[in-house]
PDB file of C-alpha atoms in Angstrom:
ATOM      1  CA  MET A 287     -23.387  23.566  12.177  1.00 72.00           C
ATOM      2  CA  MET A 288     -20.132  25.337  11.382  1.00 82.00           C
ATOM      3  CA  ASN A 289     -16.885  23.626  12.379  1.00 88.00           C
ATOM      4  CA  PRO A 290     -15.474  25.423  15.457  1.00 91.00           C
ATOM      5  CA  ALA A 291     -11.929  24.949  14.061  1.00 93.00           C
ATOM      6  CA  TYR A 292     -12.671  27.677  11.493  1.00 96.00           C
ATOM      7  CA  ARG A 293     -12.514  30.220  14.315  1.00 96.00           C
ATOM      8  CA  ALA A 294      -8.879  29.272  15.045  1.00 96.00           C
ATOM      9  CA  ALA A 295      -7.700  29.499  11.425  1.00 97.00           C
ATOM     10  CA  ARG A 296      -4.414  31.137  10.572  1.00 96.00           C
ATOM     11  CA  PHE A 297      -3.543  32.347   7.135  1.00 96.00           C
ATOM     12  CA  HIS A 298      -0.467  32.201   4.971  1.00 93.00           C
ATOM     13  CA  CYS A 299      -0.425  34.642   2.076  1.00 93.00           C
ATOM     14  CA  ALA A 300       1.835  34.288  -0.914  1.00 89.00           C
ATOM     15  CA  ILE A 301       2.131  38.057  -1.478  1.00 92.00           C
ATOM     16  CA  PRO A 302       3.234  40.843   0.838  1.00 93.00           C
ATOM     17  CA  GLU A 303       0.432  42.707   2.621  1.00 92.00           C
ATOM     18  CA  SER A 304       1.314  45.889   0.685  1.00 93.00           C
ATOM     19  CA  GLU A 305       0.566  44.106  -2.611  1.00 93.00           C
ATOM     20  CA  ILE A 306      -2.987  43.008  -1.772  1.00 92.00           C
ATOM     21  CA  PRO A 307      -4.921  44.808  -4.484  1.00 86.00           C
ATOM     22  CA  ALA A 308      -8.084  45.821  -2.628  1.00 89.00           C
ATOM     23  CA  ALA A 309      -9.421  46.782   0.764  1.00 90.00           C
ATOM     24  CA  ALA A 310     -12.092  44.042   0.703  1.00 96.00           C
ATOM     25  CA  PHE A 311     -11.814  40.450  -0.507  1.00 97.00           C
ATOM     26  CA  ALA A 312     -12.954  36.933   0.214  1.00 98.00           C
ATOM     27  CA  ILE A 313     -10.869  33.926   1.178  1.00 98.00           C
ATOM     28  CA  VAL A 314     -12.408  30.882  -0.516  1.00 98.00           C
ATOM     29  CA  THR A 315     -11.394  27.229  -0.975  1.00 97.00           C
ATOM     30  CA  ALA A 316     -12.763  24.354  -2.955  1.00 97.00           C
ATOM     31  CA  CYS A 317     -11.056  21.702  -0.787  1.00 96.00           C
ATOM     32  CA  ASP A 318     -12.876  19.159   1.355  1.00 95.00           C
ATOM     33  CA  PRO A 319     -16.439  20.332   0.659  1.00 95.00           C
ATOM     34  CA  GLY A 320     -18.827  19.895   3.541  1.00 92.00           C
ATOM     35  CA  ASP A 321     -15.878  19.201   5.862  1.00 91.00           C
ATOM     36  CA  ARG A 322     -15.479  15.785   4.188  1.00 93.00           C
ATOM     37  CA  PRO A 323     -11.788  14.990   3.577  1.00 92.00           C
ATOM     38  CA  ARG A 324     -11.007  14.150  -0.036  1.00 93.00           C
ATOM     39  CA  SER A 325      -7.871  12.970  -1.782  1.00 92.00           C
ATOM     40  CA  GLU A 326      -5.193  15.486  -2.700  1.00 90.00           C
ATOM     41  CA  ALA A 327      -5.884  14.756  -6.403  1.00 92.00           C
ATOM     42  CA  LEU A 328      -9.613  15.598  -6.018  1.00 95.00           C
ATOM     43  CA  ASN A 329      -8.820  18.729  -4.007  1.00 94.00           C
ATOM     44  CA  ARG A 330      -6.293  19.902  -6.607  1.00 93.00           C
ATOM     45  CA  ARG A 331      -8.808  19.452  -9.389  1.00 95.00           C
ATOM     46  CA  ALA A 332     -11.395  21.389  -7.396  1.00 97.00           C
ATOM     47  CA  ASP A 333      -8.787  24.130  -6.696  1.00 96.00           C
ATOM     48  CA  ASP A 334      -8.053  24.377 -10.433  1.00 95.00           C
ATOM     49  CA  GLY A 335     -11.763  24.646 -11.149  1.00 97.00           C
ATOM     50  CA  LEU A 336     -12.254  27.374  -8.551  1.00 97.00           C
ATOM     51  CA  ALA A 337      -9.285  29.292  -9.950  1.00 96.00           C
ATOM     52  CA  ALA A 338     -10.746  28.999 -13.455  1.00 97.00           C
ATOM     53  CA  GLU A 339     -14.136  30.303 -12.231  1.00 98.00           C
ATOM     54  CA  LEU A 340     -12.490  33.260 -10.527  1.00 97.00           C
ATOM     55  CA  ASP A 341     -10.552  34.027 -13.723  1.00 97.00           C
ATOM     56  CA  ARG A 342     -13.676  33.761 -15.924  1.00 97.00           C
ATOM     57  CA  ALA A 343     -15.511  36.172 -13.638  1.00 97.00           C
ATOM     58  CA  GLY A 344     -12.596  38.621 -13.807  1.00 96.00           C
ATOM     59  CA  TRP A 345     -12.009  38.447 -10.070  1.00 96.00           C
ATOM     60  CA  ARG A 346      -8.282  38.868  -9.310  1.00 96.00           C
ATOM     61  CA  ARG A 347      -6.877  36.260  -7.024  1.00 95.00           C
ATOM     62  CA  PHE A 348      -3.777  35.437  -4.916  1.00 94.00           C
ATOM     63  CA  ARG A 349      -2.884  32.289  -3.034  1.00 94.00           C
ATOM     64  CA  VAL A 350      -3.909  32.073   0.608  1.00 95.00           C
ATOM     65  CA  ILE A 351      -3.539  28.892   2.605  1.00 94.00           C
ATOM     66  CA  GLY A 352      -5.800  28.578   5.672  1.00 94.00           C
ATOM     67  CA  ALA A 353      -4.391  26.345   8.336  1.00 93.00           C
ATOM     68  CA  SER A 354      -4.721  25.148  11.877  1.00 93.00           C
ATOM     69  CA  PRO A 355      -2.280  26.929  14.227  1.00 93.00           C
ATOM     70  CA  ASP A 356       0.020  23.853  14.237  1.00 91.00           C
ATOM     71  CA  LEU A 357      -0.160  23.482  10.396  1.00 88.00           C
ATOM     72  CA  ARG A 358      -1.396  19.906  10.649  1.00 88.00           C
ATOM     73  CA  HIS A 359      -4.488  20.844   8.644  1.00 88.00           C
ATOM     74  CA  GLN A 360      -4.018  23.086   5.590  1.00 90.00           C
ATOM     75  CA  GLU A 361      -6.487  24.105   2.961  1.00 92.00           C
ATOM     76  CA  PRO A 362      -5.176  25.971  -0.064  1.00 94.00           C
ATOM     77  CA  GLY A 363      -7.520  28.632  -1.244  1.00 95.00           C
ATOM     78  CA  TRP A 364      -7.595  32.019  -2.830  1.00 96.00           C
ATOM     79  CA  GLY A 365      -7.833  35.576  -1.692  1.00 96.00           C
ATOM     80  CA  ALA A 366     -10.261  36.857  -4.331  1.00 97.00           C
ATOM     81  CA  LEU A 367     -11.496  40.345  -5.207  1.00 96.00           C
ATOM     82  CA  ILE A 368     -15.118  39.311  -5.545  1.00 95.00           C
ATOM     83  CA  GLY A 369     -17.747  41.953  -6.253  1.00 87.00           C
ATOM     84  CA  SER A 370     -19.629  41.660  -2.948  1.00 96.00           C
ATOM     85  CA  LEU A 371     -20.013  39.556   0.159  1.00 97.00           C
ATOM     86  CA  PRO A 372     -23.227  37.943  -1.150  1.00 97.00           C
ATOM     87  CA  ASP A 373     -21.324  36.969  -4.347  1.00 97.00           C
ATOM     88  CA  ALA A 374     -18.551  35.445  -2.214  1.00 98.00           C
ATOM     89  CA  VAL A 375     -21.022  33.470  -0.125  1.00 98.00           C
ATOM     90  CA  ALA A 376     -22.722  32.180  -3.319  1.00 98.00           C
ATOM     91  CA  LEU A 377     -19.323  31.160  -4.670  1.00 98.00           C
ATOM     92  CA  GLY A 378     -18.483  29.274  -1.456  1.00 98.00           C
ATOM     93  CA  ARG A 379     -21.884  27.565  -1.597  1.00 97.00           C
ATOM     94  CA  ARG A 380     -21.328  26.482  -5.236  1.00 97.00           C
ATOM     95  CA  TRP A 381     -18.091  24.791  -4.170  1.00 98.00           C
ATOM     96  CA  GLY A 382     -19.744  22.990  -1.225  1.00 97.00           C
ATOM     97  CA  GLN A 383     -18.184  25.052   1.485  1.00 97.00           C
ATOM     98  CA  ARG A 384     -19.758  25.647   4.849  1.00 97.00           C
ATOM     99  CA  ALA A 385     -18.123  29.036   5.259  1.00 97.00           C
ATOM    100  CA  ILE A 386     -15.857  31.640   3.658  1.00 98.00           C
ATOM    101  CA  PHE A 387     -13.759  34.378   5.215  1.00 98.00           C
ATOM    102  CA  TRP A 388     -14.310  38.039   4.351  1.00 98.00           C
ATOM    103  CA  VAL A 389     -11.650  40.654   4.886  1.00 98.00           C
ATOM    104  CA  GLU A 390     -12.505  44.326   4.842  1.00 96.00           C
ATOM    105  CA  GLY A 391      -9.758  46.741   5.841  1.00 93.00           C
ATOM    106  CA  ASP A 392      -8.040  44.599   8.489  1.00 95.00           C
ATOM    107  CA  ALA A 393     -11.300  43.152   9.899  1.00 97.00           C
ATOM    108  CA  LEU A 394     -11.723  39.405   9.435  1.00 98.00           C
ATOM    109  CA  ARG A 395     -15.171  37.818   9.420  1.00 98.00           C
ATOM    110  CA  LEU A 396     -16.248  34.208   9.224  1.00 98.00           C
ATOM    111  CA  VAL A 397     -19.334  33.975   7.047  1.00 98.00           C
ATOM    112  CA  ASP A 398     -21.709  30.989   6.966  1.00 97.00           C
ATOM    113  CA  CYS A 399     -22.433  29.901   3.414  1.00 97.00           C
ATOM    114  CA  LEU A 400     -25.862  28.488   4.412  1.00 95.00           C
ATOM    115  CA  ASP A 401     -27.450  31.623   5.808  1.00 95.00           C
ATOM    116  CA  GLY A 402     -24.889  34.421   5.338  1.00 95.00           C
ATOM    117  CA  THR A 403     -24.530  35.156   9.033  1.00 96.00           C
ATOM    118  CA  ALA A 404     -21.125  36.571   9.960  1.00 97.00           C
ATOM    119  CA  GLU A 405     -18.962  36.456  13.010  1.00 97.00           C
ATOM    120  CA  ASP A 406     -16.123  38.934  13.707  1.00 98.00           C
ATOM    121  CA  LEU A 407     -12.810  37.225  14.290  1.00 98.00           C
ATOM    122  CA  GLY A 408     -10.589  40.267  14.935  1.00 97.00           C
ATOM    123  CA  ARG A 409      -7.714  41.557  12.820  1.00 97.00           C
ATOM    124  CA  TRP A 410      -6.730  39.605   9.721  1.00 96.00           C
ATOM    125  CA  SER A 411      -3.148  40.854   9.902  1.00 95.00           C
ATOM    126  CA  SER A 412      -2.742  39.339  13.384  1.00 96.00           C
ATOM    127  CA  ARG A 413      -3.599  35.861  11.985  1.00 96.00           C
ATOM    128  CA  THR A 414      -1.616  36.094   8.777  1.00 96.00           C
ATOM    129  CA  ARG A 415       1.924  35.646   7.605  1.00 93.00           C
ATOM    130  CA  PHE A 416       2.614  37.542   4.367  1.00 94.00           C
ATOM    131  CA  GLY A 417       4.926  37.212   1.397  1.00 88.00           C
ATOM    132  CA  LEU A 418       5.800  33.606   2.091  1.00 77.00           C
ATOM    133  CA  PRO A 419       7.703  31.443  -0.341  1.00 71.00           C
ATOM    134  CA  MET A 420       5.425  28.416  -0.523  1.00 68.00           C
ATOM    135  CA  ARG A 421       4.959  25.447  -2.642  1.00 66.00           C
ATOM    136  CA  PRO A 422       1.939  25.789  -4.861  1.00 64.00           C
ATOM    137  CA  TRP A 423      -0.115  23.582  -2.592  1.00 64.00           C
ATOM    138  CA  THR A 424       1.072  23.420   1.032  1.00 69.00           C
ATOM    139  CA  LEU A 425       3.443  24.923   3.552  1.00 67.00           C
ATOM    140  CA  PRO A 426       6.179  22.932   5.264  1.00 61.00           C
ATOM    141  CA  SER A 427       4.716  21.170   8.320  1.00 56.00           C
ATOM    142  CA  GLY A 428       5.847  21.885  11.813  1.00 46.00           C
ATOM    143  CA  PRO A 429       5.718  24.844  14.194  1.00 44.00           C
ATOM    144  CA  GLN A 430       5.404  28.315  12.763  1.00 43.00           C
ATOM    145  CA  ALA A 431       8.540  30.405  12.677  1.00 37.00           C
TER     146      ALA A 431
END
C-alpha cells in the first residue's frame, strides 16, 4: 500500500520554472527504499548511483527535493527527462521505490511503481518552490517562507 504522505508532498526545485527543459518529466529518488529509513550515508550513495544511471541513459536531470509541508521529512531526488512514464516507473522500481511523480505540463501525478496506476494530484506549480539556493542534500528546516 502506498504511503498516504506522498499525496501531501511539496517540492523544492533548484532551477527556475522557466529553465525546466521539457514539458514532461519524472521526479525520482533513491532514498529510503520501500519507506524504510536509512542512514544519510546510504541514501547519499544511492542518490549518487541514481544520478549516474540517469547520466548513463542520457536523461537530463535537475535537483528536486520532495518534502513534507513542514520540511521535517525531506527526500532529495531528481527531476529527470526520462523517455516515457513506463521507463520512469521501471526506474523507480529498480531503486526500490513505491512510487514516483510524473509531471506533464503543469499536471502532477503520483504513480505506483508496483502496478503503474496513477493518481492526479493537481498542479505541480502550486506545490513547488523554484530556483531555490539549496545545499546539495537538504533544505533548511523550519516553516516555509
